[in-house]
Coordinates of C-alpha atoms in Angstrom, one line a residue:
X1284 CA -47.8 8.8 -59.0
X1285 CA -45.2 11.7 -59.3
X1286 CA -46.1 13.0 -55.8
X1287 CA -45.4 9.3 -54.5
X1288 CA -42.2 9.9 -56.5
X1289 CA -41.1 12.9 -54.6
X1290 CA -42.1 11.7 -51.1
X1291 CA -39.8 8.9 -51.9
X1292 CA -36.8 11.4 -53.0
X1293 CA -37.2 13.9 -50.0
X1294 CA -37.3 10.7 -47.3
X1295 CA -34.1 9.3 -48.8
X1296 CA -32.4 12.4 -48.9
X1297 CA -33.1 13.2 -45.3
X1298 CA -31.4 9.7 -44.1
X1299 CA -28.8 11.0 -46.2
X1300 CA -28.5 14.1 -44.3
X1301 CA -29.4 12.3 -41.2
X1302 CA -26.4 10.2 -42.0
X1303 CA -24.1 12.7 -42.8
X1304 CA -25.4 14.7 -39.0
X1305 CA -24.5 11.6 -37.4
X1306 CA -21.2 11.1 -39.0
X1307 CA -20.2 15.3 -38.3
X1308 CA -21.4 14.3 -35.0
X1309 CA -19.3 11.2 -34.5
X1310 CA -15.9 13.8 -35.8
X1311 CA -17.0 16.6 -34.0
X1312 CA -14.5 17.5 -31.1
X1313 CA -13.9 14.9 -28.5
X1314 CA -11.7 15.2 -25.2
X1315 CA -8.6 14.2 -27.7
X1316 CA -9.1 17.4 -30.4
X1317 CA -6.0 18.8 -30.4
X1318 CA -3.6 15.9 -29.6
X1319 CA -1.0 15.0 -32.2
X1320 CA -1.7 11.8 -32.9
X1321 CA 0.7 11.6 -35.5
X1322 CA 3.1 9.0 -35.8
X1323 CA 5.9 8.7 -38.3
X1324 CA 7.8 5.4 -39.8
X1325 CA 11.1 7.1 -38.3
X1326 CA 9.4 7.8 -35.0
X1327 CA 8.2 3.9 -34.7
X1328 CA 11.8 2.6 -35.3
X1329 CA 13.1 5.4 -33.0
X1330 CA 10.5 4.7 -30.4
X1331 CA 10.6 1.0 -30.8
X1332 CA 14.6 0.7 -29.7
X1333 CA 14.1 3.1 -26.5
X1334 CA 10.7 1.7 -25.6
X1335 CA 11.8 -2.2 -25.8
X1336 CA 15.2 -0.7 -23.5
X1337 CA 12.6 0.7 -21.3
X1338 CA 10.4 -2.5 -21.1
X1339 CA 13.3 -4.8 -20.7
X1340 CA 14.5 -2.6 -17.4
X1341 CA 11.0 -1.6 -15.9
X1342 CA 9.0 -4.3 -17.0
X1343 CA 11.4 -7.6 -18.5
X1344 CA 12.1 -8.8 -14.4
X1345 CA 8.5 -8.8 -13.6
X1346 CA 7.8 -11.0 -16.7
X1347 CA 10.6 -12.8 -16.3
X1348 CA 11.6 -12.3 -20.0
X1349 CA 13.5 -10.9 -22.6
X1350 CA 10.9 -8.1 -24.6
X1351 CA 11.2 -7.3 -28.0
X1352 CA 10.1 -4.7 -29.8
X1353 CA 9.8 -4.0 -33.2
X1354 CA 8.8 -0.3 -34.9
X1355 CA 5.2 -2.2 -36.0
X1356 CA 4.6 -2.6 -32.2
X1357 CA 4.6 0.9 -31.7
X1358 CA 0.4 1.4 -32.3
X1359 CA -0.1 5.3 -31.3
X1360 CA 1.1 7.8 -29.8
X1361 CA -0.9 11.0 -28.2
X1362 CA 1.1 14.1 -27.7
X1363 CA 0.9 17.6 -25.9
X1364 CA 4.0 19.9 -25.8
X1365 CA 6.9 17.1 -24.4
X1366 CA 4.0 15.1 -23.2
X1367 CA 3.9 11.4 -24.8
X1368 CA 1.4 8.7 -24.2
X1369 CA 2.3 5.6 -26.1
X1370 CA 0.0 2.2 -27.0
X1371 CA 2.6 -0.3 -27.5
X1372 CA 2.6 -4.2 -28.1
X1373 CA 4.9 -6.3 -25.9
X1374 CA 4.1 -9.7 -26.9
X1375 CA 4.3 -10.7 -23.1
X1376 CA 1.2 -8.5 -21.4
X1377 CA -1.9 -6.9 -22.0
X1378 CA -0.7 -3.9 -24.2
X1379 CA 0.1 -1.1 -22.3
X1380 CA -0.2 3.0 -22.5
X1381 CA 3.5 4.6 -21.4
X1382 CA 3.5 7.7 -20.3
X1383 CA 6.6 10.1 -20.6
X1384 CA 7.2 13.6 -20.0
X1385 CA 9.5 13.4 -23.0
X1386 CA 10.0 11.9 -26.3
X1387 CA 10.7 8.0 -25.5
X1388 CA 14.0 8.0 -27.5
X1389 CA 15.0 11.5 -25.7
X1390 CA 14.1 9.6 -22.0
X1391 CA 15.5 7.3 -20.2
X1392 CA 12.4 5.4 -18.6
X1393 CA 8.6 5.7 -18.5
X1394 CA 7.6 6.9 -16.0
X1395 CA 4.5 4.8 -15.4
X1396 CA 2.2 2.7 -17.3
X1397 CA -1.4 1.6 -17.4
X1398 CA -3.0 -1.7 -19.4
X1399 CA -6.3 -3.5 -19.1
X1400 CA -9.8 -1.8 -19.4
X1401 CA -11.6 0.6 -18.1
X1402 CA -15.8 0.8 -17.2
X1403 CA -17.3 4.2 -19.1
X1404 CA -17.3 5.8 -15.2
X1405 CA -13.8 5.8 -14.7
X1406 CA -12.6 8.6 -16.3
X1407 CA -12.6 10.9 -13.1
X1408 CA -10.9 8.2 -11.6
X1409 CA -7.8 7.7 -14.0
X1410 CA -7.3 11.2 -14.8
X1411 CA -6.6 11.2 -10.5
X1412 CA -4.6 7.9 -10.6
X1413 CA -2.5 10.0 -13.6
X1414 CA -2.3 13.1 -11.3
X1415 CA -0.7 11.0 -8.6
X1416 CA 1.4 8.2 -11.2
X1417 CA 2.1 11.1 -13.9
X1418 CA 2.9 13.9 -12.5
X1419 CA 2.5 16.9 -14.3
X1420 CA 1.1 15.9 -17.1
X1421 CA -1.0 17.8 -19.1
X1422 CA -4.9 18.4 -17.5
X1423 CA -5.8 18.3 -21.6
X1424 CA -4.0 14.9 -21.9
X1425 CA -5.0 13.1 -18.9
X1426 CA -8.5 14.2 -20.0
X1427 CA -7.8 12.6 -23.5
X1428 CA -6.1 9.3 -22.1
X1429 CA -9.2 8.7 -19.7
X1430 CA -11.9 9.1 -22.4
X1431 CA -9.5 7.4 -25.1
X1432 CA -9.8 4.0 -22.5
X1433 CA -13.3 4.4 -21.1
X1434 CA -15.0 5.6 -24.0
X1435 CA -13.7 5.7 -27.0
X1436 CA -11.5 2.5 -27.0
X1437 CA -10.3 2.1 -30.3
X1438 CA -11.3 4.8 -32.5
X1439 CA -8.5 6.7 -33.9

């Protein structure tokens, strides 16, 4: 019986350290270590007034409507050197990535935008659509933005 005992104890522990490999593995470094994904209470308000200017020229004549923005709208940001990739919510489209060589407060307009999905096989394909709509943005951060949209989707 205490043999019987033992087996039991050693095959729990090793799905606990099978768990535990599979969660380092899930956190180990992705295309996105190393972007500050950081985004302050001050930032959202700040970001929220330029980006809803920003919408309400470049994107308010195509919808046909006034967009508002508040600093909860402001989801994420990913950032390398002056580089800023922000996930806002419009209330009036699919919620779209903008992409500025700047912070959004510091610019005066996005310069372009993407929204929708992606299929897991894109990736080589935005990171060229970001060469050619983005230019010179960071190799690292188109890299990041692909694999954020075709793979990892949501995870933070």
């Amino acid at each position: 019986m205490p043999m019987r005992h033992t087996h039991s104890i050693m095959v729990k522990q090793a799905w606990v350290v099978a768990g535990l490999a599979i969660h380092a593995f899930a956190s180990a470094a992705t295309p996105c270590t190393g972007i500050d994904r950081s985004l302050s209470a001050a930032q959202q308000r700040n970001y929220a007034v330029a980006i809803e200017q920003h919408l309400n020229q470049q994107l308010g004549p195509e919808v046909q409507q006034k967009i508002t923005t508040a600093p909860q709208d402001v989801r994420q940001v990913f950032r390398l050197g002056t580089w800023h990739i922000v996930y806002v919510h419009t209330h009036v489209s699919d919620e779209p990535f903008l992409f500025y060589p700047q912070p959004p407060d510091k610019a005066a307009a996005y310069v372009t935008a993407w929204a929708g999905s992606a299929a897991s096989d894109e990736a080589p394909s935005i990171r060229a659509w970001l060469r050619k709509n983005a230019p010179g943005i960071p190799p690292k951060l188109a890299r990041c933005f692909a694999w954020q949209v075709t793979a990892a989707r949501d995870v933070q």
